[in-house]
Every structure is written in C-alpha cells, then in structure tokens.
Amino acid sequence: MTAAAGGPGQRGDAGEYVLGVDSGGSGLRVALGTAGSDVPLATAACAGPVRTGPAGIDAAHLLEQLLPTVRELLARHGGGSRIAAAAIGAAGMATLGDQLRAELPVALADALGVRRLALAADAVTAYAGAVGQRPGAVVAGGTGLIALGTDLTQWRRADGWGHLLGDSGGGAWIGRAGLDAAMRAHDGRRGGSPALLARLEAVFGPAPELPGLLYPRTDRPAVLASFAPEVAACAAHDPVAEGILRDAAGHIAEAAAAVCPKAGADDEECEVALTGGLFRMGDPLLVPLREELARQLPQARAVPGSGDPLIGSLRIAQALATGGLLLPHHPGLLSIPLSGPDQRRDGGVTEQGS
Amino acid sequence: MTAAAGGPGQRGDAGEYVLGVDSGGSGLRVALGTAGSDVPLATAACAGPVRTGPAGIDAAHLLEQLLPTVRELLARHGGGSRIAAAAIGAAGMATLGDQLRAELPVALADALGVRRLALAADAVTAYAGAVGQRPGAVVAGGTGLIALGTDLTQWRRADGWGHLLGDSGGGAWIGRAGLDAAMRAHDGRRGGSPALLARLEAVFGPAPELPGLLYPRTDRPAVLASFAPEVAACAAHDPVAEGILRDAAGHIAEAAAAVCPKAGADDEECEVALTGGLFRMGDPLLVPLREELARQLPQARAVPGSGDPLIGSLRIAQALATGGLLLPHHPGLLSIPLSGPDQRRDGGVTEQGS
C-alpha cells in the first residue's frame, strides 16, 4: 500500500464521488455515492452479465457496459466531478480476474479519472455489505456455498469448491440430496422419501427419465438447486427432507466455524452474516442452522440484514477514498491496483498478499 | 415368444454355433460356442468401442466390426455352419438401443443366418455371467453402480442413476467423498482428512487448483473415480477414509437388498454376485461390504467369480438355442426379436415386457 492510501489523514474531497460495482451471474450493477454518506446517490443495472471467455472475465465487455452507465449517473448528479475511488466486485475475481487486474486500472483512470481502485471477489463485497469493516464471517449461499472470514489481518476461506468437490449445504447440495432420496424411494432402497419422489415426478416427470433430462444440461448445478425449495417444502412432514436440511445446516455451520476469527477472550462475540438466496428458504433451513451455529460456534452472533454486495462495493470505495480501508489486501480476494493520486500509473501497481 | 422358442423340446442342432457379444465402453468382444458346452470355442476382440450417436448406439458401426470377426471365427472352426442363436449385450441397451432393436434382427439373419436373437442390457449379461439362470441379484460396480435382481418372473433394478442422482457407493461416489474430505482438511472444516489431502496434492497438485482442473472436463465421473483407489489406500490408517468405504459398503448393500428376490422361506438363500472393477479394490471395501450384506441381507450368499458379461451373453445365446431361456423378457433389459426358425422375418418380431 502506498502512503497515499495508508493513513486516515488523507481524506477524499467531500464533493467527489465514489463508485461501487457488482458483477455477477445475474448482471452488472452500479452504485454512485459520496465518501461522506452510507446511502448511494443512485444505482443502475447494466444490460446483462459480463462475459467470461478463455482468458477469464472479459474486461472490455465490462467496460463497454460500465462506462456509459457511470457517465449517465454522473451527468444526472452534476457531471464533471471526479471519481475519487471505485471498487469492482466480481464473481470469479480470484480465479478469472487476471484481465480485470491487468486492464481496469488504466482504463478507469483514463475514462473516469479514478485515482483509487479496489478489485474484490464477490465474497468480499458480500462481507463488506453484511459485516462492514469489523472482524467476522460471512456465509454466501446460493446454488453454491462459500464462507469468508477475517480478523482484519488476513482472510480465511472455506468451501466454495463447486458441486462435485463441496459447496456443502448449498442449493445444489440440498437439491441433489433430495433427488437422491427420491430415486431411493423409486428403487425401494433404504433412505428413500416417497414425498420427495412425488415432488420429483411433479417437477421433472417420470423418475427413470430424470438422468436423460439432467446430464445433457450444461447448467446441472442450477437444475439440482431448483429442487432445493421442494426439499424445504417437504421438511415439515417428511423426516428424510428434514434430515437433509439438518445435515445442510451442519455443513453451513462447519464452513462458518472454519473461517470465524478465533475470539481473543472466551466471551468475545464473532459476527456471522448469512447472505444470498439460499437463506430465503426460511425456517426449514434457518431453524436447524441457528441450532448448529449455537453448537459449533457458540461465540457467533448472527448479523441481521442481507448484505448486498453492491452496497459492500460502495463501502469499500468509500473506505478507499478516505484512506480508511481496514479489510486486508489479498492477491485474489481484494487487490488495490490504484491507491492514490501520487501513484505513477505506469509502474505503481501495488499488490499485497496476506 | 413364439412356439419355436417356448418349449424345451426344440433343441438346437449340436453341430450349430451360438454367438455371444459384449459391447461396452472398452470395446466390442465376441465369443463363439456351441449349444452343448459352457466353454467358448473361441473369443475375439474387435477394433474398438461401438459409437453412440444422437440416435443411440450405432447399429451399422457395430455390424461393420462384428460381421467380419464372426466370419473369421466361423472359418477357423469349420466355416459354413449356421448361427443357431446370438445374444448381444450392450451398455446403454435400455435407453440407447432403439437402433439395435430395429436393425440387428434382419441384418444378423441375412448375414449370419441367425434364427434366434436376444438383445440384453449389460447388467443382464453380467447377471447371466455371474448368477446364470437362477434367481438372485448382481451388483455391477465401476465408476457407477447398479443392482439388478430377478425371481425369474420379473427384473428389479436399483440405482445406476449416474454420479449426480445416485450410483451410491460406486467409484465416482467414493472418489468424490474422498476429495470432499480432502478439501475439508484444506479449509480446516470438520470432517477433513489430512491423509486424503496429501493424496489429492500428490495426484492433482495444489488443492485450490482442483476445481479448475475438474470442472472443464467432460469425463468428470471418471476423474472422481480415479481417486477411489487413493481412498482405499488410506483406509487402513485414516478413519475418515475408512468411514467413506463403510458408507459406500452400506449403499452397495442397500442396492442389493432392494433387488434381491424375497425368499419364499426364511432359510432360503439369495445368490448375490459382485461384478466390475469396483470390487477389485479389495479388502478395504470388501470387508465392510460383507458385514453390511450380512446385516441388511442375511439370506444373501455372495457368489464367487467375477461374472464376465461376454460369458453371460454366450449363456443367454445357448439358452435361446435350446429353448431353455429362463431369464425374464423385458423391453429394455432383455428382448427377443428373433425367436425361432418358424418366425416370419418381416412381421414376426416379438417383444414381451414384464
């Protein structure tokens, strides 16, 4: 980190803007704000999701959607002012973000006058949106499942390895377990659930034809996850479905426990935020999850609120603008390629791993 | 079934040949025999696996490999004699065998004088090879896992639903569970195995890079199954790996129990054969499997011997030649499109489902 971004003394001009961006599977969203307020001045959604090619997330495709949207937001709010700091959060940033890390610093400095830039994994923006700049942990659950925690010195990550290697307790995991139990009932094997078999047949048709429907698809994890709400709907009256959600809750708590900063004192709390569509499944998952968190992570305090990653991006940009970014740098999770007005653009890329 | 094949009175000429064929992922194999002996006169392997296209298993590709091979075997054994009966066993026969069922009867009658023909799923030929024509069950385990049983009135099938919907206890299932435990150790999650993590890193490299190696592959189940022997190798000293194989053994026994014919009397035995590469894993799987079979299926008697599906095909052809086929007909599992010399080829296709 350069001196310009290191100390709390160098604050952004209150008249300057900050920019938060969230790029995910469902689209590209932008929030314009000021360094001084937690509430965005305006938000906008771009045309569609940014393409991922053989070289990773396509930087040019991101810029061609982002720049006109930001210029329009700036024009509506007095135009001409500079972007003091921007934070770009993207799904896949750690593994697919090389092109973004290579091209965005110069492109955003040239096009928008951005002087400070953070590039963040979506789990980091979810963290910032849910927990803010305090120590804690976030579990982001949707089709997949990943947990991220920090003591503000380093990040710890657990799971997020995809539907064949983990994502234990996520939507695809729950749906797959439900379909397995349905096929067991079809076969007369132990562990089968006639209730889940009935739901399988209602949703997909005859059970023996499901393999022919599922395996040719390229979005198999999403197909599996589409069955998770059926498992939740059966849980009240079906012990097999209830057991699947209890197992899922156990796995989710395991991921949270692995990343939660270890308490300095026994009575010190750890904030744990649950974000993402998985947790909209409601009580059938949340009741056993609260029990599992209490068992595995008694120092945890569940954080209310969903933790929008767009708001998280904006918060990171604000912290960057005011020199008050406390979340730890990391090559894949949170990199700061532009850290202040004194930085030479051609050689000043800083990178701090932990 | 026409009268010609129905009664034991009409036996094939002892000078006539019978033909067994096994078409699977690893190739196309042929066995020539006589109706009177259990031992093949000769066997041969064709050039390579039969293609599967959009219309299913490619009948023309099968015939262009099969016919010259059979003619050569016949020439070596006195040439000119007729094929009294043939049985073609193929992986995917139930779901991908439409073209074979449509084209093989006429083609084999014309080219080889075949008068009786059976088309069988590979699980049926494995059954015939391992159990013969008695009631019982077979579990075929490799990358996947399927169980098939019969009381000689109807077939029962369990699992075989692929790596996302079942195949519980098969090679991909064991490998996936082992990799999950390895990633847990990497993350510091509960249920992790440092021993399996060490094997993962020895085989695939750094753990965080495994998703990038696995998910782009089209043969993901085979990649998962390739890790199963590592789980077996760790089982003696690693309780997590041992637990995975114990769970796999439980699932395999569940599949066997679902298809085993119910005993007429309490003391009646049920033959259960275990076939396929999975069981070459040896004691780390077989010891807990024997325990699970004893618990879940106390009337089971494990059949020794591997049950070669090629020998199973030959046995079905022999039974067909002598009018003594006892295994039940089924549209997808065992169909008899040519059943005797009196049958009119243009309209005599018979099909008996159960």
JSON list of C-alpha atoms in Angstrom, two decimals, chain B residues 66-237:
[
{"chain": "B", "resi": 66, "resn": "LEU", "atom": "CA", "xyz": [-18.91, -57.69, -35.74]},
{"chain": "B", "resi": 67, "resn": "LEU", "atom": "CA", "xyz": [-19.60, -59.45, -39.05]},
{"chain": "B", "resi": 68, "resn": "PRO", "atom": "CA", "xyz": [-16.01, -59.89, -40.32]},
{"chain": "B", "resi": 69, "resn": "THR", "atom": "CA", "xyz": [-14.91, -61.00, -36.85]},
{"chain": "B", "resi": 70, "resn": "VAL", "atom": "CA", "xyz": [-17.65, -63.64, -36.64]},
{"chain": "B", "resi": 71, "resn": "ARG", "atom": "CA", "xyz": [-16.97, -64.84, -40.20]},
{"chain": "B", "resi": 72, "resn": "GLU", "atom": "CA", "xyz": [-13.31, -65.25, -39.36]},
{"chain": "B", "resi": 73, "resn": "LEU", "atom": "CA", "xyz": [-14.12, -67.22, -36.19]},
{"chain": "B", "resi": 74, "resn": "LEU", "atom": "CA", "xyz": [-16.53, -69.44, -38.16]},
{"chain": "B", "resi": 75, "resn": "ALA", "atom": "CA", "xyz": [-13.91, -70.01, -40.88]},
{"chain": "B", "resi": 76, "resn": "ARG", "atom": "CA", "xyz": [-11.39, -71.07, -38.24]},
{"chain": "B", "resi": 77, "resn": "HIS", "atom": "CA", "xyz": [-13.91, -73.56, -36.82]},
{"chain": "B", "resi": 78, "resn": "GLY", "atom": "CA", "xyz": [-15.15, -75.33, -39.95]},
{"chain": "B", "resi": 79, "resn": "GLY", "atom": "CA", "xyz": [-17.00, -72.49, -41.72]},
{"chain": "B", "resi": 80, "resn": "GLY", "atom": "CA", "xyz": [-20.39, -72.61, -43.35]},
{"chain": "B", "resi": 81, "resn": "SER", "atom": "CA", "xyz": [-22.36, -73.75, -40.29]},
{"chain": "B", "resi": 82, "resn": "ARG", "atom": "CA", "xyz": [-25.24, -71.66, -39.12]},
{"chain": "B", "resi": 83, "resn": "ILE", "atom": "CA", "xyz": [-25.53, -69.49, -36.01]},
{"chain": "B", "resi": 84, "resn": "ALA", "atom": "CA", "xyz": [-28.45, -71.05, -34.18]},
{"chain": "B", "resi": 85, "resn": "ALA", "atom": "CA", "xyz": [-28.73, -68.20, -31.67]},
{"chain": "B", "resi": 86, "resn": "ALA", "atom": "CA", "xyz": [-26.97, -64.98, -30.80]},
{"chain": "B", "resi": 87, "resn": "ALA", "atom": "CA", "xyz": [-27.13, -62.67, -27.80]},
{"chain": "B", "resi": 88, "resn": "ILE", "atom": "CA", "xyz": [-25.90, -59.09, -27.99]},
{"chain": "B", "resi": 89, "resn": "GLY", "atom": "CA", "xyz": [-25.24, -57.42, -24.65]},
{"chain": "B", "resi": 90, "resn": "ALA", "atom": "CA", "xyz": [-24.60, -53.69, -24.71]},
{"chain": "B", "resi": 91, "resn": "ALA", "atom": "CA", "xyz": [-24.03, -50.92, -22.19]},
{"chain": "B", "resi": 92, "resn": "GLY", "atom": "CA", "xyz": [-26.91, -48.49, -22.60]},
{"chain": "B", "resi": 93, "resn": "MET", "atom": "CA", "xyz": [-29.18, -51.03, -24.31]},
{"chain": "B", "resi": 94, "resn": "ALA", "atom": "CA", "xyz": [-32.24, -49.93, -22.32]},
{"chain": "B", "resi": 95, "resn": "THR", "atom": "CA", "xyz": [-32.06, -46.24, -23.22]},
{"chain": "B", "resi": 96, "resn": "LEU", "atom": "CA", "xyz": [-29.84, -46.14, -26.33]},
{"chain": "B", "resi": 97, "resn": "GLY", "atom": "CA", "xyz": [-30.69, -49.45, -28.00]},
{"chain": "B", "resi": 98, "resn": "ASP", "atom": "CA", "xyz": [-33.55, -48.44, -30.35]},
{"chain": "B", "resi": 99, "resn": "GLN", "atom": "CA", "xyz": [-31.40, -48.65, -33.48]},
{"chain": "B", "resi": 100, "resn": "LEU", "atom": "CA", "xyz": [-30.05, -52.06, -32.45]},
{"chain": "B", "resi": 101, "resn": "ARG", "atom": "CA", "xyz": [-33.58, -53.35, -31.83]},
{"chain": "B", "resi": 102, "resn": "ALA", "atom": "CA", "xyz": [-34.71, -52.00, -35.22]},
{"chain": "B", "resi": 103, "resn": "GLU", "atom": "CA", "xyz": [-31.83, -53.16, -37.42]},
{"chain": "B", "resi": 104, "resn": "LEU", "atom": "CA", "xyz": [-29.99, -56.12, -35.91]},
{"chain": "B", "resi": 105, "resn": "PRO", "atom": "CA", "xyz": [-32.66, -58.85, -36.33]},
{"chain": "B", "resi": 106, "resn": "VAL", "atom": "CA", "xyz": [-32.83, -58.58, -40.13]},
{"chain": "B", "resi": 107, "resn": "ALA", "atom": "CA", "xyz": [-29.14, -57.80, -40.54]},
{"chain": "B", "resi": 108, "resn": "LEU", "atom": "CA", "xyz": [-27.94, -60.77, -38.45]},
{"chain": "B", "resi": 109, "resn": "ALA", "atom": "CA", "xyz": [-30.46, -63.17, -40.01]},
{"chain": "B", "resi": 110, "resn": "ASP", "atom": "CA", "xyz": [-29.36, -62.13, -43.51]},
{"chain": "B", "resi": 111, "resn": "ALA", "atom": "CA", "xyz": [-25.62, -62.00, -42.90]},
{"chain": "B", "resi": 112, "resn": "LEU", "atom": "CA", "xyz": [-25.10, -64.92, -40.50]},
{"chain": "B", "resi": 113, "resn": "GLY", "atom": "CA", "xyz": [-28.32, -66.94, -40.70]},
{"chain": "B", "resi": 114, "resn": "VAL", "atom": "CA", "xyz": [-29.10, -66.12, -37.09]},
{"chain": "B", "resi": 115, "resn": "ARG", "atom": "CA", "xyz": [-32.53, -67.56, -36.27]},
{"chain": "B", "resi": 116, "resn": "ARG", "atom": "CA", "xyz": [-32.81, -66.66, -32.61]},
{"chain": "B", "resi": 117, "resn": "LEU", "atom": "CA", "xyz": [-31.60, -63.35, -31.20]},
{"chain": "B", "resi": 118, "resn": "ALA", "atom": "CA", "xyz": [-31.56, -61.75, -27.76]},
{"chain": "B", "resi": 119, "resn": "LEU", "atom": "CA", "xyz": [-30.68, -58.12, -27.09]},
{"chain": "B", "resi": 120, "resn": "ALA", "atom": "CA", "xyz": [-29.64, -57.53, -23.49]},
{"chain": "B", "resi": 121, "resn": "ALA", "atom": "CA", "xyz": [-28.54, -54.70, -21.25]},
{"chain": "B", "resi": 122, "resn": "ASP", "atom": "CA", "xyz": [-25.01, -55.12, -19.92]},
{"chain": "B", "resi": 123, "resn": "ALA", "atom": "CA", "xyz": [-26.38, -55.59, -16.40]},
{"chain": "B", "resi": 124, "resn": "VAL", "atom": "CA", "xyz": [-28.37, -58.60, -17.68]},
{"chain": "B", "resi": 125, "resn": "THR", "atom": "CA", "xyz": [-25.33, -60.19, -19.34]},
{"chain": "B", "resi": 126, "resn": "ALA", "atom": "CA", "xyz": [-23.36, -59.52, -16.14]},
{"chain": "B", "resi": 127, "resn": "TYR", "atom": "CA", "xyz": [-26.18, -61.26, -14.26]},
{"chain": "B", "resi": 128, "resn": "ALA", "atom": "CA", "xyz": [-26.14, -64.24, -16.64]},
{"chain": "B", "resi": 129, "resn": "GLY", "atom": "CA", "xyz": [-22.36, -64.44, -16.40]},
{"chain": "B", "resi": 130, "resn": "ALA", "atom": "CA", "xyz": [-22.30, -64.33, -12.62]},
{"chain": "B", "resi": 131, "resn": "VAL", "atom": "CA", "xyz": [-25.52, -65.97, -11.45]},
{"chain": "B", "resi": 132, "resn": "GLY", "atom": "CA", "xyz": [-26.63, -67.84, -14.55]},
{"chain": "B", "resi": 133, "resn": "GLN", "atom": "CA", "xyz": [-30.31, -68.70, -14.91]},
{"chain": "B", "resi": 134, "resn": "ARG", "atom": "CA", "xyz": [-31.10, -68.91, -11.20]},
{"chain": "B", "resi": 135, "resn": "PRO", "atom": "CA", "xyz": [-32.94, -66.33, -9.05]},
{"chain": "B", "resi": 136, "resn": "GLY", "atom": "CA", "xyz": [-30.58, -63.85, -7.44]},
{"chain": "B", "resi": 137, "resn": "ALA", "atom": "CA", "xyz": [-29.02, -60.43, -7.74]},
{"chain": "B", "resi": 138, "resn": "VAL", "atom": "CA", "xyz": [-25.97, -58.84, -9.26]},
{"chain": "B", "resi": 139, "resn": "VAL", "atom": "CA", "xyz": [-24.30, -55.59, -8.28]},
{"chain": "B", "resi": 140, "resn": "ALA", "atom": "CA", "xyz": [-22.22, -54.16, -11.13]},
{"chain": "B", "resi": 141, "resn": "GLY", "atom": "CA", "xyz": [-19.79, -51.58, -9.80]},
{"chain": "B", "resi": 142, "resn": "GLY", "atom": "CA", "xyz": [-17.27, -49.45, -11.66]},
{"chain": "B", "resi": 143, "resn": "THR", "atom": "CA", "xyz": [-17.34, -45.68, -12.00]},
{"chain": "B", "resi": 144, "resn": "GLY", "atom": "CA", "xyz": [-21.09, -46.07, -11.43]},
{"chain": "B", "resi": 145, "resn": "LEU", "atom": "CA", "xyz": [-23.14, -48.63, -9.56]},
{"chain": "B", "resi": 146, "resn": "ILE", "atom": "CA", "xyz": [-26.28, -50.56, -10.48]},
{"chain": "B", "resi": 147, "resn": "ALA", "atom": "CA", "xyz": [-28.02, -53.59, -8.97]},
{"chain": "B", "resi": 148, "resn": "LEU", "atom": "CA", "xyz": [-30.25, -55.99, -10.86]},
{"chain": "B", "resi": 149, "resn": "GLY", "atom": "CA", "xyz": [-32.18, -58.90, -9.46]},
{"chain": "B", "resi": 150, "resn": "THR", "atom": "CA", "xyz": [-34.78, -61.38, -10.58]},
{"chain": "B", "resi": 151, "resn": "ASP", "atom": "CA", "xyz": [-37.02, -64.12, -9.22]},
{"chain": "B", "resi": 152, "resn": "LEU", "atom": "CA", "xyz": [-37.22, -65.38, -12.86]},
{"chain": "B", "resi": 153, "resn": "THR", "atom": "CA", "xyz": [-40.65, -63.71, -13.17]},
{"chain": "B", "resi": 154, "resn": "GLN", "atom": "CA", "xyz": [-39.54, -60.10, -13.41]},
{"chain": "B", "resi": 155, "resn": "TRP", "atom": "CA", "xyz": [-36.45, -57.93, -13.12]},
{"chain": "B", "resi": 156, "resn": "ARG", "atom": "CA", "xyz": [-35.86, -55.42, -10.33]},
{"chain": "B", "resi": 157, "resn": "ARG", "atom": "CA", "xyz": [-33.36, -52.63, -10.77]},
{"chain": "B", "resi": 158, "resn": "ALA", "atom": "CA", "xyz": [-31.85, -50.27, -8.19]},
{"chain": "B", "resi": 159, "resn": "ASP", "atom": "CA", "xyz": [-29.64, -47.22, -8.69]},
{"chain": "B", "resi": 160, "resn": "GLY", "atom": "CA", "xyz": [-27.47, -46.74, -11.75]},
{"chain": "B", "resi": 161, "resn": "TRP", "atom": "CA", "xyz": [-28.76, -43.14, -11.91]},
{"chain": "B", "resi": 162, "resn": "GLY", "atom": "CA", "xyz": [-25.39, -41.51, -12.52]},
{"chain": "B", "resi": 163, "resn": "HIS", "atom": "CA", "xyz": [-23.00, -39.52, -10.38]},
{"chain": "B", "resi": 164, "resn": "LEU", "atom": "CA", "xyz": [-25.39, -36.66, -9.53]},
{"chain": "B", "resi": 165, "resn": "LEU", "atom": "CA", "xyz": [-28.51, -38.70, -8.75]},
{"chain": "B", "resi": 166, "resn": "GLY", "atom": "CA", "xyz": [-27.09, -41.86, -7.23]},
{"chain": "B", "resi": 167, "resn": "ASP", "atom": "CA", "xyz": [-24.52, -44.50, -8.18]},
{"chain": "B", "resi": 168, "resn": "SER", "atom": "CA", "xyz": [-24.13, -44.54, -4.42]},
{"chain": "B", "resi": 169, "resn": "GLY", "atom": "CA", "xyz": [-21.10, -46.47, -3.29]},
{"chain": "B", "resi": 170, "resn": "GLY", "atom": "CA", "xyz": [-19.59, -46.66, -6.80]},
{"chain": "B", "resi": 171, "resn": "GLY", "atom": "CA", "xyz": [-16.16, -45.44, -7.85]},
{"chain": "B", "resi": 172, "resn": "ALA", "atom": "CA", "xyz": [-17.13, -41.83, -8.59]},
{"chain": "B", "resi": 173, "resn": "TRP", "atom": "CA", "xyz": [-19.11, -41.70, -5.33]},
{"chain": "B", "resi": 174, "resn": "ILE", "atom": "CA", "xyz": [-16.12, -42.94, -3.28]},
{"chain": "B", "resi": 175, "resn": "GLY", "atom": "CA", "xyz": [-13.68, -40.64, -5.09]},
{"chain": "B", "resi": 176, "resn": "ARG", "atom": "CA", "xyz": [-15.93, -37.62, -4.70]},
{"chain": "B", "resi": 177, "resn": "ALA", "atom": "CA", "xyz": [-16.37, -38.30, -0.97]},
{"chain": "B", "resi": 178, "resn": "GLY", "atom": "CA", "xyz": [-12.59, -38.61, -0.63]},
{"chain": "B", "resi": 179, "resn": "LEU", "atom": "CA", "xyz": [-11.96, -35.32, -2.42]},
{"chain": "B", "resi": 180, "resn": "ASP", "atom": "CA", "xyz": [-14.64, -33.61, -0.30]},
{"chain": "B", "resi": 181, "resn": "ALA", "atom": "CA", "xyz": [-12.83, -34.79, 2.85]},
{"chain": "B", "resi": 182, "resn": "ALA", "atom": "CA", "xyz": [-9.53, -33.57, 1.41]},
{"chain": "B", "resi": 183, "resn": "MET", "atom": "CA", "xyz": [-10.93, -30.09, 0.70]},
{"chain": "B", "resi": 184, "resn": "ARG", "atom": "CA", "xyz": [-12.37, -30.02, 4.23]},
{"chain": "B", "resi": 185, "resn": "ALA", "atom": "CA", "xyz": [-8.88, -30.62, 5.60]},
{"chain": "B", "resi": 186, "resn": "HIS", "atom": "CA", "xyz": [-7.55, -27.84, 3.37]},
{"chain": "B", "resi": 187, "resn": "ASP", "atom": "CA", "xyz": [-10.18, -25.43, 4.72]},
{"chain": "B", "resi": 188, "resn": "GLY", "atom": "CA", "xyz": [-9.96, -26.55, 8.35]},
{"chain": "B", "resi": 189, "resn": "ARG", "atom": "CA", "xyz": [-13.57, -27.72, 8.24]},
{"chain": "B", "resi": 190, "resn": "ARG", "atom": "CA", "xyz": [-14.91, -30.57, 10.39]},
{"chain": "B", "resi": 191, "resn": "GLY", "atom": "CA", "xyz": [-14.72, -33.98, 8.70]},
{"chain": "B", "resi": 192, "resn": "GLY", "atom": "CA", "xyz": [-11.45, -33.28, 6.93]},
{"chain": "B", "resi": 193, "resn": "SER", "atom": "CA", "xyz": [-8.74, -35.85, 6.30]},
{"chain": "B", "resi": 194, "resn": "PRO", "atom": "CA", "xyz": [-5.12, -34.64, 6.15]},
{"chain": "B", "resi": 195, "resn": "ALA", "atom": "CA", "xyz": [-4.15, -38.04, 4.70]},
{"chain": "B", "resi": 196, "resn": "LEU", "atom": "CA", "xyz": [-6.58, -37.63, 1.79]},
{"chain": "B", "resi": 197, "resn": "LEU", "atom": "CA", "xyz": [-5.46, -34.02, 1.30]},
{"chain": "B", "resi": 198, "resn": "ALA", "atom": "CA", "xyz": [-1.89, -35.26, 0.94]},
{"chain": "B", "resi": 199, "resn": "ARG", "atom": "CA", "xyz": [-3.03, -37.81, -1.67]},
{"chain": "B", "resi": 200, "resn": "LEU", "atom": "CA", "xyz": [-5.07, -35.13, -3.51]},
{"chain": "B", "resi": 201, "resn": "GLU", "atom": "CA", "xyz": [-1.99, -32.90, -3.71]},
{"chain": "B", "resi": 202, "resn": "ALA", "atom": "CA", "xyz": [0.20, -35.81, -4.82]},
{"chain": "B", "resi": 203, "resn": "VAL", "atom": "CA", "xyz": [-2.24, -36.73, -7.60]},
{"chain": "B", "resi": 204, "resn": "PHE", "atom": "CA", "xyz": [-3.71, -33.40, -8.73]},
{"chain": "B", "resi": 205, "resn": "GLY", "atom": "CA", "xyz": [-1.40, -30.67, -7.35]},
{"chain": "B", "resi": 206, "resn": "PRO", "atom": "CA", "xyz": [-2.40, -27.77, -5.08]},
{"chain": "B", "resi": 207, "resn": "ALA", "atom": "CA", "xyz": [-5.92, -28.22, -3.67]},
{"chain": "B", "resi": 208, "resn": "PRO", "atom": "CA", "xyz": [-7.27, -24.79, -4.66]},
{"chain": "B", "resi": 209, "resn": "GLU", "atom": "CA", "xyz": [-6.49, -25.57, -8.30]},
{"chain": "B", "resi": 210, "resn": "LEU", "atom": "CA", "xyz": [-8.51, -28.81, -8.39]},
{"chain": "B", "resi": 211, "resn": "PRO", "atom": "CA", "xyz": [-11.83, -27.14, -9.33]},
{"chain": "B", "resi": 212, "resn": "GLY", "atom": "CA", "xyz": [-10.14, -25.56, -12.36]},
{"chain": "B", "resi": 213, "resn": "LEU", "atom": "CA", "xyz": [-8.83, -28.99, -13.40]},
{"chain": "B", "resi": 214, "resn": "LEU", "atom": "CA", "xyz": [-12.04, -30.94, -12.80]},
{"chain": "B", "resi": 215, "resn": "TYR", "atom": "CA", "xyz": [-14.98, -28.82, -13.97]},
{"chain": "B", "resi": 216, "resn": "PRO", "atom": "CA", "xyz": [-13.87, -28.18, -17.57]},
{"chain": "B", "resi": 217, "resn": "ARG", "atom": "CA", "xyz": [-13.50, -31.95, -18.18]},
{"chain": "B", "resi": 218, "resn": "THR", "atom": "CA", "xyz": [-16.26, -33.89, -19.90]},
{"chain": "B", "resi": 219, "resn": "ASP", "atom": "CA", "xyz": [-15.27, -37.12, -18.09]},
{"chain": "B", "resi": 220, "resn": "ARG", "atom": "CA", "xyz": [-15.79, -35.75, -14.58]},
{"chain": "B", "resi": 221, "resn": "PRO", "atom": "CA", "xyz": [-17.19, -39.04, -13.15]},
{"chain": "B", "resi": 222, "resn": "ALA", "atom": "CA", "xyz": [-14.06, -40.88, -14.34]},
{"chain": "B", "resi": 223, "resn": "VAL", "atom": "CA", "xyz": [-11.82, -38.19, -12.79]},
{"chain": "B", "resi": 224, "resn": "LEU", "atom": "CA", "xyz": [-13.68, -38.57, -9.49]},
{"chain": "B", "resi": 225, "resn": "ALA", "atom": "CA", "xyz": [-13.47, -42.37, -9.68]},
{"chain": "B", "resi": 226, "resn": "SER", "atom": "CA", "xyz": [-9.73, -42.16, -10.31]},
{"chain": "B", "resi": 227, "resn": "PHE", "atom": "CA", "xyz": [-9.37, -41.01, -6.70]},
{"chain": "B", "resi": 228, "resn": "ALA", "atom": "CA", "xyz": [-11.25, -44.03, -5.24]},
{"chain": "B", "resi": 229, "resn": "PRO", "atom": "CA", "xyz": [-8.13, -46.24, -5.03]},
{"chain": "B", "resi": 230, "resn": "GLU", "atom": "CA", "xyz": [-6.44, -43.45, -3.01]},
{"chain": "B", "resi": 231, "resn": "VAL", "atom": "CA", "xyz": [-9.30, -43.62, -0.51]},
{"chain": "B", "resi": 232, "resn": "ALA", "atom": "CA", "xyz": [-8.85, -47.40, -0.31]},
{"chain": "B", "resi": 233, "resn": "ALA", "atom": "CA", "xyz": [-5.10, -46.98, 0.18]},
{"chain": "B", "resi": 234, "resn": "CYS", "atom": "CA", "xyz": [-5.69, -44.59, 3.11]},
{"chain": "B", "resi": 235, "resn": "ALA", "atom": "CA", "xyz": [-8.41, -46.65, 4.81]},
{"chain": "B", "resi": 236, "resn": "ALA", "atom": "CA", "xyz": [-6.05, -48.76, 6.94]},
{"chain": "B", "resi": 237, "resn": "HIS", "atom": "CA", "xyz": [-4.66, -45.74, 8.78]}
]
